XYZ file of N, CA, C and O in Angstrom:
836
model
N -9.459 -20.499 -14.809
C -8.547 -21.480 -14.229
C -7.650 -22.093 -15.287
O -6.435 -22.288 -15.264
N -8.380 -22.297 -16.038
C -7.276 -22.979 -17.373
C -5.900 -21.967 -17.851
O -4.731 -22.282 -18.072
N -6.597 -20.636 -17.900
C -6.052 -19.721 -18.436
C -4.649 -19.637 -17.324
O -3.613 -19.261 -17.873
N -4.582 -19.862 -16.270
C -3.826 -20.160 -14.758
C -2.767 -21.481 -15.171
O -1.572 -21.478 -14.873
N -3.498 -22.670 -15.960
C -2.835 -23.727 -15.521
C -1.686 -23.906 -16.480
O -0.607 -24.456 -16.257
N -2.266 -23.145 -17.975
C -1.119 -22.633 -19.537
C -0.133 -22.007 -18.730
O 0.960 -22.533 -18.938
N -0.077 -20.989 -17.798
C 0.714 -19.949 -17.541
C 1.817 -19.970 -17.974
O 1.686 -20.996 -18.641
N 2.561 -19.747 -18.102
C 4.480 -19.769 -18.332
C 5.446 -18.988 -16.857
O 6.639 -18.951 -16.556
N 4.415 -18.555 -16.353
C 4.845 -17.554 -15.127
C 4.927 -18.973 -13.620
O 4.366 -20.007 -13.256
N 5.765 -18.264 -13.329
C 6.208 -18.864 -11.744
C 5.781 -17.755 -10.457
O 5.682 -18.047 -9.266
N 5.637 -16.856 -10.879
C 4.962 -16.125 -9.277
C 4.780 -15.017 -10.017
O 5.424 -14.747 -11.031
N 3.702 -14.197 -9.421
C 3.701 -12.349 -9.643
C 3.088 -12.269 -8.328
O 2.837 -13.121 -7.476
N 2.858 -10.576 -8.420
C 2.411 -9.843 -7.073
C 1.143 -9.753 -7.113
O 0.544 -9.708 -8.187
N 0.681 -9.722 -6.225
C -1.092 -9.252 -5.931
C -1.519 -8.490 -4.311
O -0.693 -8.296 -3.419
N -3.010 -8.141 -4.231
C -3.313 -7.982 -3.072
C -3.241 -9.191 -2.279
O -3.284 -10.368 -2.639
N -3.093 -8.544 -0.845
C -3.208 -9.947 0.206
C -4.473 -10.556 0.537
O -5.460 -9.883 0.834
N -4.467 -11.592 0.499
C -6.028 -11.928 1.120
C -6.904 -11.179 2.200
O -6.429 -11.016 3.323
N -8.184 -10.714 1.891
C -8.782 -9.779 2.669
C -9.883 -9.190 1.844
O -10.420 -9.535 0.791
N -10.109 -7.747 3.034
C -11.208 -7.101 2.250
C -10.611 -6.291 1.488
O -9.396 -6.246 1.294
N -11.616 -5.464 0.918
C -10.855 -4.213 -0.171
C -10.200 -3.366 0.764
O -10.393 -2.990 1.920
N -9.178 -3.160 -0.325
C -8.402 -1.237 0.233
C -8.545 -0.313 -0.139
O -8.505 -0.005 -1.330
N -8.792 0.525 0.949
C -9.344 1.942 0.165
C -8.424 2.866 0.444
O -7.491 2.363 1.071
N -8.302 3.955 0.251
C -7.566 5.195 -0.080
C -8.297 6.547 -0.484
O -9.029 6.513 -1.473
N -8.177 7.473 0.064
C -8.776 8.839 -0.507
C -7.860 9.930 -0.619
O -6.993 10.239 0.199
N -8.215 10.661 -2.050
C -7.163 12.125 -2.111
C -8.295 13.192 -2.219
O -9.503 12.973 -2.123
N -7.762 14.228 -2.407
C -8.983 15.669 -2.117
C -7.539 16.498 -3.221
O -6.479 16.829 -2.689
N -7.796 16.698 -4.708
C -7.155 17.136 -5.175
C -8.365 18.692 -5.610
O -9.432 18.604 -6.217
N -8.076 19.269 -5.362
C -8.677 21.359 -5.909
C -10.009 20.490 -5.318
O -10.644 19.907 -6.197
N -10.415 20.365 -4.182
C -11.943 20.573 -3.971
C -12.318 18.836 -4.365
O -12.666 18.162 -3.395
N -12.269 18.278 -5.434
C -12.891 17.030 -6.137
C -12.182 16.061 -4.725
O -11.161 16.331 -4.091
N -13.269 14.710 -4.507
C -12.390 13.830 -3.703
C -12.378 12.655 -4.858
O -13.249 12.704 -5.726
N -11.389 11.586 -4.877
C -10.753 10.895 -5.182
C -10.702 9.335 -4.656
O -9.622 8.745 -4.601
N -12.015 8.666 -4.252
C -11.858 7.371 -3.940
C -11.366 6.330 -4.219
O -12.065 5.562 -4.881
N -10.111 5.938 -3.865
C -9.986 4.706 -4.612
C -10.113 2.998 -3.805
O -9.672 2.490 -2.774
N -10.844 2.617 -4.783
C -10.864 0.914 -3.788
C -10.302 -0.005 -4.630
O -10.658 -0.118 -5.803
N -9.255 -0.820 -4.003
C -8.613 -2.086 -4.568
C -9.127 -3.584 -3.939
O -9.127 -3.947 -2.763
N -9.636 -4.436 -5.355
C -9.833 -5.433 -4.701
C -9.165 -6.854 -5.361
O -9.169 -6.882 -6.592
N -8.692 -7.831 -4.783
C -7.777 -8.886 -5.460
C -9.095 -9.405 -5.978
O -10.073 -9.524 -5.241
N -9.104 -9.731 -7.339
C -9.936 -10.882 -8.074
C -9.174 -11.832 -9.151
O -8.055 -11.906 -9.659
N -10.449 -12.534 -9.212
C -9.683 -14.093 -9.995
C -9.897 -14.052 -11.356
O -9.317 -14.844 -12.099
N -10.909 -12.953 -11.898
C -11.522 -12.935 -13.206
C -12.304 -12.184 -13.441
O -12.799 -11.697 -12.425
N -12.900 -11.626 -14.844
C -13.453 -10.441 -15.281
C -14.947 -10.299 -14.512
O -15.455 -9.192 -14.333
N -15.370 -11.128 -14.226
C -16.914 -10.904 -13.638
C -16.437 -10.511 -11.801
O -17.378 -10.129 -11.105
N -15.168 -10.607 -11.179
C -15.414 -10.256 -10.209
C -14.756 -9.474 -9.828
O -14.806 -9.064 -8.669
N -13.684 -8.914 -11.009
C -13.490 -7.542 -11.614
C -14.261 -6.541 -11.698
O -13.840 -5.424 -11.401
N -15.673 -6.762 -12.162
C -16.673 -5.955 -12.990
C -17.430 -5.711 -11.634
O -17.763 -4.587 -11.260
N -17.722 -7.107 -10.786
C -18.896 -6.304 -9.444
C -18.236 -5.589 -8.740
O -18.941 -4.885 -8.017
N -16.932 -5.417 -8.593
C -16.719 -3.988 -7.517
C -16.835 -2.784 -8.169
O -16.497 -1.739 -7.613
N -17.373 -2.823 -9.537
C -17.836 -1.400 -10.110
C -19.019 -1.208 -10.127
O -19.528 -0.099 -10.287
N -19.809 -2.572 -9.916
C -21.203 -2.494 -9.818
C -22.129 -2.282 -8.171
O -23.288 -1.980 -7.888
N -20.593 -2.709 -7.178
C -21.131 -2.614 -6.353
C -20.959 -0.853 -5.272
O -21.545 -0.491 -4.252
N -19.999 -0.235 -6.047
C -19.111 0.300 -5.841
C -20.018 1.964 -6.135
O -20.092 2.987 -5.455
N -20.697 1.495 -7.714
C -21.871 2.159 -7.804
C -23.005 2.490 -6.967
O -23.525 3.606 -6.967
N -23.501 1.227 -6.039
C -24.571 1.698 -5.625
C -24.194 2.140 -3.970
O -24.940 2.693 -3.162
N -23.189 1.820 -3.840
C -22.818 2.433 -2.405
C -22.257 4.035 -2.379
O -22.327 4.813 -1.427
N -21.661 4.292 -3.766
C -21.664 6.149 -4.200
C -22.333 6.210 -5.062
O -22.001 7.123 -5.817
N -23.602 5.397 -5.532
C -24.835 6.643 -5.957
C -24.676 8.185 -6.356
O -24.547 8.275 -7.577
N -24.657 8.905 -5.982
C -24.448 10.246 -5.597
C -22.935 10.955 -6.116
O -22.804 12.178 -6.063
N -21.868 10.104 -6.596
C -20.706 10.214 -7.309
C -21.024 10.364 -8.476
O -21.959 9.844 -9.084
N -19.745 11.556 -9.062
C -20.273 11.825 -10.750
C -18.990 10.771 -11.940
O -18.925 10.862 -13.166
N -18.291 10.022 -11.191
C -17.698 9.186 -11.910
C -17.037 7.664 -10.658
O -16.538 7.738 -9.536
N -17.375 6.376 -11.596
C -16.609 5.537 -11.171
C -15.785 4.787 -12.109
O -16.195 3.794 -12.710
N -14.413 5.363 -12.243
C -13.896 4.862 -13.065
C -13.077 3.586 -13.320
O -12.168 4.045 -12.630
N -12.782 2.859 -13.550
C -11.994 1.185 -13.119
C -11.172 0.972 -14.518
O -11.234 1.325 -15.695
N -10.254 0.065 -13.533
C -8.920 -0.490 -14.636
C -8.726 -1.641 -13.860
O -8.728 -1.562 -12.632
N -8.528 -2.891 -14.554
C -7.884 -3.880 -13.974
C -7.483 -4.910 -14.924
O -7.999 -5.241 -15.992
N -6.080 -5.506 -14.089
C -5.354 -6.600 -15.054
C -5.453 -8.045 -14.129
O -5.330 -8.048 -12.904
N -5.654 -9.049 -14.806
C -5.529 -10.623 -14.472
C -4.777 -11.281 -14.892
O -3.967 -10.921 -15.747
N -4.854 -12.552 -14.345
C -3.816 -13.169 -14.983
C -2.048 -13.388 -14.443
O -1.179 -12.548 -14.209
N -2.037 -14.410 -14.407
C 0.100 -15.110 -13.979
C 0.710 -13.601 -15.262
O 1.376 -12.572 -15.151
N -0.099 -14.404 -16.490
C 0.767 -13.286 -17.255
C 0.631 -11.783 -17.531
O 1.468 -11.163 -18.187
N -0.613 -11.156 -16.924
C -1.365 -10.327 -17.199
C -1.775 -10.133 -18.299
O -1.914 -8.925 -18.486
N -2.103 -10.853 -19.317
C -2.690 -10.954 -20.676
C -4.194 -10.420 -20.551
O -4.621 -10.123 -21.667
N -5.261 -10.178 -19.379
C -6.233 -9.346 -19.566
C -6.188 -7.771 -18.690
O -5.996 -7.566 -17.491
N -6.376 -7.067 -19.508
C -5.902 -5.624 -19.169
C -7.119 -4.552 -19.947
O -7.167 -4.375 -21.164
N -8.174 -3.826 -18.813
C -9.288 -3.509 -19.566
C -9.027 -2.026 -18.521
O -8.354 -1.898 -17.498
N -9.908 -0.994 -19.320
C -10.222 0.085 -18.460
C -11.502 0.691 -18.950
O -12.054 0.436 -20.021
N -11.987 1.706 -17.828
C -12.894 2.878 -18.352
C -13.284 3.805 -17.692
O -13.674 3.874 -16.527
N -13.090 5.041 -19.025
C -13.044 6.360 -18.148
C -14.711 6.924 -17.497
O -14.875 7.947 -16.833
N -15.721 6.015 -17.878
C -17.186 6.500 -17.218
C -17.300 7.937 -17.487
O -17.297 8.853 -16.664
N -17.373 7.979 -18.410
C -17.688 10.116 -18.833
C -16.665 10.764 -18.528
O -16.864 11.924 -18.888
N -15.321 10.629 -17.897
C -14.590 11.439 -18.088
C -13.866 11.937 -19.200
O -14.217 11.160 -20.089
N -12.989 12.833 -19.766
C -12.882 13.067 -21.415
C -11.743 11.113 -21.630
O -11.131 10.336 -20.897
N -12.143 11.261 -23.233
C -11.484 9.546 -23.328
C -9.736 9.841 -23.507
O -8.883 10.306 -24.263
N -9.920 9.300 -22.426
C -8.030 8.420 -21.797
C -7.104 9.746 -20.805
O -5.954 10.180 -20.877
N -8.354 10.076 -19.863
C -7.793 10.884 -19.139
C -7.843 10.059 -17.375
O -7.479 10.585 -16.323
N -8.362 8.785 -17.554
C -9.208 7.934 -16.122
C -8.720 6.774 -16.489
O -7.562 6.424 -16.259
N -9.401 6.234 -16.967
C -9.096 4.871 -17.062
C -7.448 3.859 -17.135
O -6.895 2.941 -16.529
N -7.194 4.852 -18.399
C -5.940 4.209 -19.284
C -4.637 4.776 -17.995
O -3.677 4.186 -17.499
N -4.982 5.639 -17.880
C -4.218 6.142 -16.667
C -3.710 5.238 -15.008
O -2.706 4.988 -14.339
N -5.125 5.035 -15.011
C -5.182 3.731 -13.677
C -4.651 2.743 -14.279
O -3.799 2.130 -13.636
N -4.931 2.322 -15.524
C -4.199 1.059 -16.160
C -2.539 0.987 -16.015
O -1.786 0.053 -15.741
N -2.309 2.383 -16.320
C -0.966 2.420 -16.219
C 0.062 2.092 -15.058
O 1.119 1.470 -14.957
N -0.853 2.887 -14.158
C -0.246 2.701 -12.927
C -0.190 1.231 -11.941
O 0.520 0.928 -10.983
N -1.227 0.542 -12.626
C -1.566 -1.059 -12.303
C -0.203 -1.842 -12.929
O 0.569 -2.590 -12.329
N -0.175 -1.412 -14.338
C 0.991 -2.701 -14.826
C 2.088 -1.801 -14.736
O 3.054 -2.503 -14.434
N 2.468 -0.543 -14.846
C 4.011 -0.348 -13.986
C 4.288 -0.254 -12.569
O 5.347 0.031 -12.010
N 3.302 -0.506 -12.146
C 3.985 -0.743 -10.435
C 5.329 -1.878 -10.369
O 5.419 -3.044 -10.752
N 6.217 -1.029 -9.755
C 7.436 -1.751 -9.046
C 7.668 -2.866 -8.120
O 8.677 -2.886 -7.415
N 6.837 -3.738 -8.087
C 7.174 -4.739 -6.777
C 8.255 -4.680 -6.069
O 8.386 -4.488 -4.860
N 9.159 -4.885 -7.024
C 10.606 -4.932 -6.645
C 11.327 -4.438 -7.501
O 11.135 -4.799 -8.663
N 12.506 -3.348 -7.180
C 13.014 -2.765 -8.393
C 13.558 -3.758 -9.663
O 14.119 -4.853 -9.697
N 13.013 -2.627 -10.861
C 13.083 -3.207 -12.021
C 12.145 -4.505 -12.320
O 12.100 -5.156 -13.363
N 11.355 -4.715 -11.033
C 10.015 -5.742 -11.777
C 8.593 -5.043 -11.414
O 8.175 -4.420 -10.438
N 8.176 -5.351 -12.373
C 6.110 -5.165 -12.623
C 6.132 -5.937 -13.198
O 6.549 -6.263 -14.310
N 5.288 -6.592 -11.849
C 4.528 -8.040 -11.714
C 2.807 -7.925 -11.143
O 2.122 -8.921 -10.911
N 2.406 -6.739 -11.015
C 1.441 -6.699 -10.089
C 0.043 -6.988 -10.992
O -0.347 -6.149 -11.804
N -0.727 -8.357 -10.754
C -2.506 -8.578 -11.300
C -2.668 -9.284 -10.012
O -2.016 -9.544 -9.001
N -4.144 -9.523 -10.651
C -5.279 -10.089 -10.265
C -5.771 -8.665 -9.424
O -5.905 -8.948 -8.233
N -5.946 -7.837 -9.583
C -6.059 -6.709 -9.369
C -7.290 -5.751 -9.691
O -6.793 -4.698 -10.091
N -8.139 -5.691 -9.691
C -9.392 -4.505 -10.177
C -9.283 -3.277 -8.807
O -9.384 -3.345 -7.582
N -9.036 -2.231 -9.764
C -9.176 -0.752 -9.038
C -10.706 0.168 -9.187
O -10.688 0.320 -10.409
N -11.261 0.468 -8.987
C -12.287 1.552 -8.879
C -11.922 3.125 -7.972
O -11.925 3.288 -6.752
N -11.663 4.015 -8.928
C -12.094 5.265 -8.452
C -12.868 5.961 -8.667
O -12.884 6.382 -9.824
N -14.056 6.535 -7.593
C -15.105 7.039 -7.357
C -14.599 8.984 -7.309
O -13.497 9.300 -6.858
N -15.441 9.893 -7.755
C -14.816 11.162 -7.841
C -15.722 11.869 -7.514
O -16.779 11.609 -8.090
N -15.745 12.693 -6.796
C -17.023 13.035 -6.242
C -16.249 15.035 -6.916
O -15.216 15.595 -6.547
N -16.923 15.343 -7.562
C -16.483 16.784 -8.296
C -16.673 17.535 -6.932
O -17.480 17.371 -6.017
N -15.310 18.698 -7.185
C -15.619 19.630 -6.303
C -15.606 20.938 -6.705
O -15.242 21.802 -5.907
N -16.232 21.460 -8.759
C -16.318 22.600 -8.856
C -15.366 23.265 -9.471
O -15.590 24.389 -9.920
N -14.241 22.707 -9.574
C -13.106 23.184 -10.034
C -12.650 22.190 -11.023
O -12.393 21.020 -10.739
N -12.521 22.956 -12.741
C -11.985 21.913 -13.183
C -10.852 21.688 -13.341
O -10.009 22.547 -13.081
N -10.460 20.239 -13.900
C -8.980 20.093 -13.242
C -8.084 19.940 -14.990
O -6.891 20.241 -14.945
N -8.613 19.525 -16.337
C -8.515 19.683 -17.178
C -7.509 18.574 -17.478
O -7.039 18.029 -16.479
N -7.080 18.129 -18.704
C -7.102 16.815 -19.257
C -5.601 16.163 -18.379
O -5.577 14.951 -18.164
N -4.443 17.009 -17.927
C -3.806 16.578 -17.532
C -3.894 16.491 -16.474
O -3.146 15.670 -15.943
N -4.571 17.053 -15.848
C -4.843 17.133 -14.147
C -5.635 15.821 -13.923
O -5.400 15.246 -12.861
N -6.356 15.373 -14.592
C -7.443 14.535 -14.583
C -5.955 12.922 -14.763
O -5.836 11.828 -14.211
N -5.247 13.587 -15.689
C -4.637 12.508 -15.662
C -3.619 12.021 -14.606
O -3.355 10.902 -14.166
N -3.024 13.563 -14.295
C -2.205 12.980 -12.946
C -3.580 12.260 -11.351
O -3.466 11.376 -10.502
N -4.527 13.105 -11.646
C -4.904 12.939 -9.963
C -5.695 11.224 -9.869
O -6.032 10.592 -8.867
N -5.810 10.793 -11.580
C -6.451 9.567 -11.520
C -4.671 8.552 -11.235
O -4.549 7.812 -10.259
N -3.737 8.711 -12.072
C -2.845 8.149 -11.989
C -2.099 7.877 -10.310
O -1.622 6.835 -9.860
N -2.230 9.262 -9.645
C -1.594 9.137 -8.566
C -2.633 8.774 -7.433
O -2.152 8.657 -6.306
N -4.018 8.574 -7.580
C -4.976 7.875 -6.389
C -4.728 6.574 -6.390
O -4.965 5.744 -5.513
N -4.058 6.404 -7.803
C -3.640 4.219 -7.608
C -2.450 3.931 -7.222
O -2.114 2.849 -6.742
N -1.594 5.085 -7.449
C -0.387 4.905 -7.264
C -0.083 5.104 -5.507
O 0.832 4.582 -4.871
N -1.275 6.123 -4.934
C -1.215 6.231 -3.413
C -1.663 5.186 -2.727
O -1.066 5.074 -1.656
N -2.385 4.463 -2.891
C -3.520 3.441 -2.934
C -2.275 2.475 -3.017
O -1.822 2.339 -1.880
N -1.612 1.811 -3.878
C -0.667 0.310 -4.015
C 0.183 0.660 -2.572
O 0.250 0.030 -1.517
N 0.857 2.061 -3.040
C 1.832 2.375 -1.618
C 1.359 2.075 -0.334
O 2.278 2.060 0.485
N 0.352 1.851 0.093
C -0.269 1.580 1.484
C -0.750 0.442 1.112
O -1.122 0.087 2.231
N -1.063 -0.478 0.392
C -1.914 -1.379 0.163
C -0.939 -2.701 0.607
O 0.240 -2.573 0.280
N -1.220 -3.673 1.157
C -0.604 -4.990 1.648
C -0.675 -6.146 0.254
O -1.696 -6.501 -0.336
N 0.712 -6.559 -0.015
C 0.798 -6.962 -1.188
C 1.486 -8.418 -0.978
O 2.247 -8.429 -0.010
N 1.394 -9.531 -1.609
C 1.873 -10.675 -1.229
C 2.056 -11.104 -2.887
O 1.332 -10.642 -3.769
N 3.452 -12.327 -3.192
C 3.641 -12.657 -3.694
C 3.260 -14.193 -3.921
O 3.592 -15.202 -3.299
N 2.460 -14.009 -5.012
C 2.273 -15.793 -5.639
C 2.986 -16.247 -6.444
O 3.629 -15.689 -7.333
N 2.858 -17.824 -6.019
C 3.759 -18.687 -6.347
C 3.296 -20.115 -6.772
O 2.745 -20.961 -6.068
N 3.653 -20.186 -8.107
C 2.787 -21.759 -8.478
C 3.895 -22.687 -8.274
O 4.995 -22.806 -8.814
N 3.118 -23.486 -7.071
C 3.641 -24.864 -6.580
C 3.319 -26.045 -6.496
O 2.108 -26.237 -6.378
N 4.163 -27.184 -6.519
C 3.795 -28.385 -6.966
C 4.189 -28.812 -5.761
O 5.138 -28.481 -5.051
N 3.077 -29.822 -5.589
C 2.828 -30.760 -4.445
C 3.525 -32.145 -4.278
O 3.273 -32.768 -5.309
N 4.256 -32.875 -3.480
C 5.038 -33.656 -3.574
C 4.630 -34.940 -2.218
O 4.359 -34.610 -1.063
N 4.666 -36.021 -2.588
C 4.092 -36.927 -1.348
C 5.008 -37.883 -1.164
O 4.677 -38.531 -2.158
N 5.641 -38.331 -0.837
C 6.636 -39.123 -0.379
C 6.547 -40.315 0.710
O 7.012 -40.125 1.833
N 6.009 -41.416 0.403
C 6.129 -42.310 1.679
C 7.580 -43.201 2.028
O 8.167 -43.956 1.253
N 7.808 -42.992 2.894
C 9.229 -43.120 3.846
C 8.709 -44.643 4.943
O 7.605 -45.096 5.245
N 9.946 -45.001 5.238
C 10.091 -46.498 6.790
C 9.378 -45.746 7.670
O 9.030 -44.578 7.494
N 9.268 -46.101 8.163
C 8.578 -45.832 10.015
C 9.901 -45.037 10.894
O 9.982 -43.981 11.521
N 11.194 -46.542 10.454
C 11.757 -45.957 11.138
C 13.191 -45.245 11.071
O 14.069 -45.346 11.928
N 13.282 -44.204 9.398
C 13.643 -43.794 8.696
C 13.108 -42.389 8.217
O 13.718 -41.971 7.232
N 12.021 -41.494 8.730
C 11.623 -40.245 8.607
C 12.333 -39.279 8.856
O 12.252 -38.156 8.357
N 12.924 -39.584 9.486
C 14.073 -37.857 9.344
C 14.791 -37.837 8.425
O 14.626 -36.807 7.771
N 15.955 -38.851 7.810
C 16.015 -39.022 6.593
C 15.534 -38.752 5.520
O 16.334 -38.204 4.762
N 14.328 -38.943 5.043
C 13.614 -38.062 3.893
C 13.506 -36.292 4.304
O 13.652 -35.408 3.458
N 13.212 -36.029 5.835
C 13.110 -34.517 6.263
C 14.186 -34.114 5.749
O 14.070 -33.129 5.020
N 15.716 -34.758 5.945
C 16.824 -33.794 5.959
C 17.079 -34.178 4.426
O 18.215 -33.873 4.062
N 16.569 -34.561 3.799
C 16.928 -34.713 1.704
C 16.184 -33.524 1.833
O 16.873 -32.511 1.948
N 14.972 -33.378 1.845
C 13.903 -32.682 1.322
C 13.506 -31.628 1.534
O 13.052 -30.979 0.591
N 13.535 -31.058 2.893
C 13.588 -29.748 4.157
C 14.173 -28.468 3.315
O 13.371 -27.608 2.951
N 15.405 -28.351 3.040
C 16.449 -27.656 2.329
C 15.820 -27.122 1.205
O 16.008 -25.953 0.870
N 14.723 -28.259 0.289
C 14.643 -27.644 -0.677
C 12.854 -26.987 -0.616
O 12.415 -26.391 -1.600
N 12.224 -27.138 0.288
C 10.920 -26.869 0.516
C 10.606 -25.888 1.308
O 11.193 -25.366 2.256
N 9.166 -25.620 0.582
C 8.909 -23.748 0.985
C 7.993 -23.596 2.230
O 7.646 -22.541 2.761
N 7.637 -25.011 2.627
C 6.741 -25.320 3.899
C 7.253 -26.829 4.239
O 7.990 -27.385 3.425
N 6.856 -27.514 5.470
C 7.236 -28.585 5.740
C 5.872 -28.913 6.730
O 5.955 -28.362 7.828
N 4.556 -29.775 6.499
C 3.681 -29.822 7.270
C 4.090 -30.766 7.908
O 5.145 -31.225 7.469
N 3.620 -31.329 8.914
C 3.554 -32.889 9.777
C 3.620 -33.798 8.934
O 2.932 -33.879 7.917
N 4.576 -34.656 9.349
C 4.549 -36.001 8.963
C 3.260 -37.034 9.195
O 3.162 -37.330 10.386
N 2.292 -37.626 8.387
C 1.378 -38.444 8.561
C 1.683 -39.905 8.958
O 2.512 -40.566 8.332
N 1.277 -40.195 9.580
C 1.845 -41.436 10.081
C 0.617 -42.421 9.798
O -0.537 -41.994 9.768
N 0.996 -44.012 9.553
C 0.075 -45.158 9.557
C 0.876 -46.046 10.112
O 2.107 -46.050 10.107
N -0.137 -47.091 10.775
C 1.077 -48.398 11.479
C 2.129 -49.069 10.636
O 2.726 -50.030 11.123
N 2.445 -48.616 9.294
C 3.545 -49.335 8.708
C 4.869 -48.604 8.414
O 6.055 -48.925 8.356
N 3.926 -47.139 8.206
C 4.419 -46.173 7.327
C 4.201 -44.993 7.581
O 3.051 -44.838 7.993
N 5.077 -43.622 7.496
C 4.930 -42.295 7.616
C 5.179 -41.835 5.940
O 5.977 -42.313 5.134
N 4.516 -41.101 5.821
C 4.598 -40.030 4.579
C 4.776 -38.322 5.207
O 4.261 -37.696 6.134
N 5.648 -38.055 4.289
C 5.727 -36.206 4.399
C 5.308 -36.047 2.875
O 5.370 -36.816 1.915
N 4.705 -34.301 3.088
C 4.427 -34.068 2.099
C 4.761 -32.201 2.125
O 4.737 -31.495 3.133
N 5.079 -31.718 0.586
C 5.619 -30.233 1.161
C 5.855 -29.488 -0.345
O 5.979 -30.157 -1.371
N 5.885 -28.455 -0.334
C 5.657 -27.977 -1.464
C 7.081 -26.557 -2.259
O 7.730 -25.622 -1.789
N 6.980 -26.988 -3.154
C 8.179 -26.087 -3.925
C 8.283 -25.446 -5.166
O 7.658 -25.974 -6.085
N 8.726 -24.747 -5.335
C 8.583 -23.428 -6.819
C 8.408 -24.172 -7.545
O 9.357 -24.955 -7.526
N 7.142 -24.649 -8.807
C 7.309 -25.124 -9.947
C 8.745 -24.981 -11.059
O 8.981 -25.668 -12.053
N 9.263 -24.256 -10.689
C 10.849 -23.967 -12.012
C 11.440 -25.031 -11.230
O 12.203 -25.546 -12.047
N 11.581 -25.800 -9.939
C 12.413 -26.577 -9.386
C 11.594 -28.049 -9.486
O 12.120 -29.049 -8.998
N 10.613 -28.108 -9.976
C 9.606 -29.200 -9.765
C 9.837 -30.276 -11.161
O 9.838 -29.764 -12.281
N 10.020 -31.726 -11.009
C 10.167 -32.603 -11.840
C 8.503 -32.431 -12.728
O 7.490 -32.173 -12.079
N 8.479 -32.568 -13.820
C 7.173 -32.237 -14.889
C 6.283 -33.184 -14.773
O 5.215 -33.168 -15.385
N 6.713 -34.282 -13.816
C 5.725 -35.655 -13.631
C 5.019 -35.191 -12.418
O 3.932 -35.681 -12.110
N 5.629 -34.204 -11.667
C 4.924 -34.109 -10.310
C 3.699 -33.506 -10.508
O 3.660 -32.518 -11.241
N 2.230 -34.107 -9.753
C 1.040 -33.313 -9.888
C 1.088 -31.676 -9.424
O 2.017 -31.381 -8.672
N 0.365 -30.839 -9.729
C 0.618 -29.452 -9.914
C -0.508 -29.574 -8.703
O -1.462 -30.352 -8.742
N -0.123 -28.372 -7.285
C -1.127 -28.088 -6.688
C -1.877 -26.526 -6.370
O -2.660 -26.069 -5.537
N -1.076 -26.001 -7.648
C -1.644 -24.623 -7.573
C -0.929 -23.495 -7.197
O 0.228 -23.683 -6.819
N -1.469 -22.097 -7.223
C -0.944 -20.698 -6.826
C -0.969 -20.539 -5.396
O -1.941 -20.999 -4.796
N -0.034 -19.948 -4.741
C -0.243 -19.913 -3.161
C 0.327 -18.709 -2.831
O 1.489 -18.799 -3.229
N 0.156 -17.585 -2.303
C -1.111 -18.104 -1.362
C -2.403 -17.330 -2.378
O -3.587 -17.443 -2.063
C-alpha cells in the first residue's frame, strides 16, 4: 500500500474485478493453459502458482510472470524447468508490452500462470518461446481490462437552499456525482476526480476501481 501511495502514476490498466481468466492453445500436440489473475502484491501473485499447481498436478510445467505496481517497478518470472528464458521472461514480455492503447503499456497488477501439459513433440527454444509468448498475448486479447485511476475525494458542505449551485461548479469537473447528503441545516455533496486535477491539500481516497 505504501508502495501505491509514493506512486508518481495517475492511472494504468489492469484486469477487471472478478474471477481468473483463462485461455487455452494446443500448439504440435502440447496444451497451453493460461490463467490471469488481478493481484495487489507478491504473495497473491505467488498463490495462483501455488494454487494453480495443485489443481494441474499432473502438468509438466507451471510457468508464471507477473508485474505490480502504479509504476510497475515489481516485475518477476519463472521458467519451472523449461530451458532458462524460453517461459518465463517471455510471458514477462508480453505482460509489460501490452498495448492498452496505442503507443501505451500500462498493463500491472497482473500475475499470469501457464500450465503445459507436453504433447510429445518437441517444440525447441524458439517455439517454446513463441507458444509461451503468444498464450499471454491470446489470453490479454479476450481478457476484460479496466483502467485505474488514483482519486481524490472532495466534501463540500453547501446552504440548504443553494445545492445546485455547488452541483453546477463542480459536476463538469467530476468523474462520479453521488447523492447529495442532507442534515436539517445543511446539504453536503461529495465526488471524486483525477489526482493531476486535485488541489495537494485534498485527502487522497485511493485507486478506483
Amino acid at each position: 500500500m505504501a508502495e501505491q501511495e509514493e506512486s508518481r502514476a495517475t492511472a494504468y490498466t489492469t484486469l477487471a474485478p472478478g474471477d481468473d481468466f483463462r485461455h487455452e492453445l494446443e500448439i504440435k500436440r502440447s496444451r497451453f493453459i493460461t490463467v490471469l489473475r488481478r493481484a495487489s502484491d507478491e504473495d497473491a501473485a505467488r498463490a495462483l502458482v501455488a494454487e494453480l499447481r495443485k489443481e494441474f498436478h499432473d502438468a509438466r510445467h507451471h510457468c508464471s510472470a507477473f508485474v505490480l505496481g502504479p509504476d510497475r517497478v515489481i516485475q518477476r518470472s519463472n521458467d519451472d524447468g523449461e530451458p532458462s528464458g524460453t517461459a518465463g521472461i517471455p510471458m514477462l514480455e508480453a505482460l509489460i508490452k501490452r498495448e492498452t492503447l496505442p503507443g501505451v503499456a500500462d498493463l500491472s497488477d497482473v500475475s499470469a500462470v501457464v500450465v503445459r501439459y507436453f504433447g510429445g513433440i518437441l517444440l525447441g527454444a524458439g517455439g517454446l518461446v513463441r507458444a509461451y509468448s503468444e498464450s499471454i498475448s491470446a489470453a490479454l486479447d479476450s481478457a476484460p481490462l479496466v483502467q485505474r485511476r488514483r482519486l481524490r475525494m472532495c466534501d463540500i458542505p453547501c446552504p440548504t437552499k443553494r445545492p445546485g449551485g455547488w452541483k453546477t461548479i463542480c459536476a463538469p469537473r467530476a468523474t462520479s456525482w453521488p447523492k447529495l447528503a442532507t442534515s436539517p441545516r445543511r446539504q453536503s455533496c461529495a465526488w471524486r476526480y483525477p489526482m493531476i486535477q486535485a488541489q495537494s491539500r485534498t485527502p487522497v481516497s485511493g485507486w478506483h476501481p
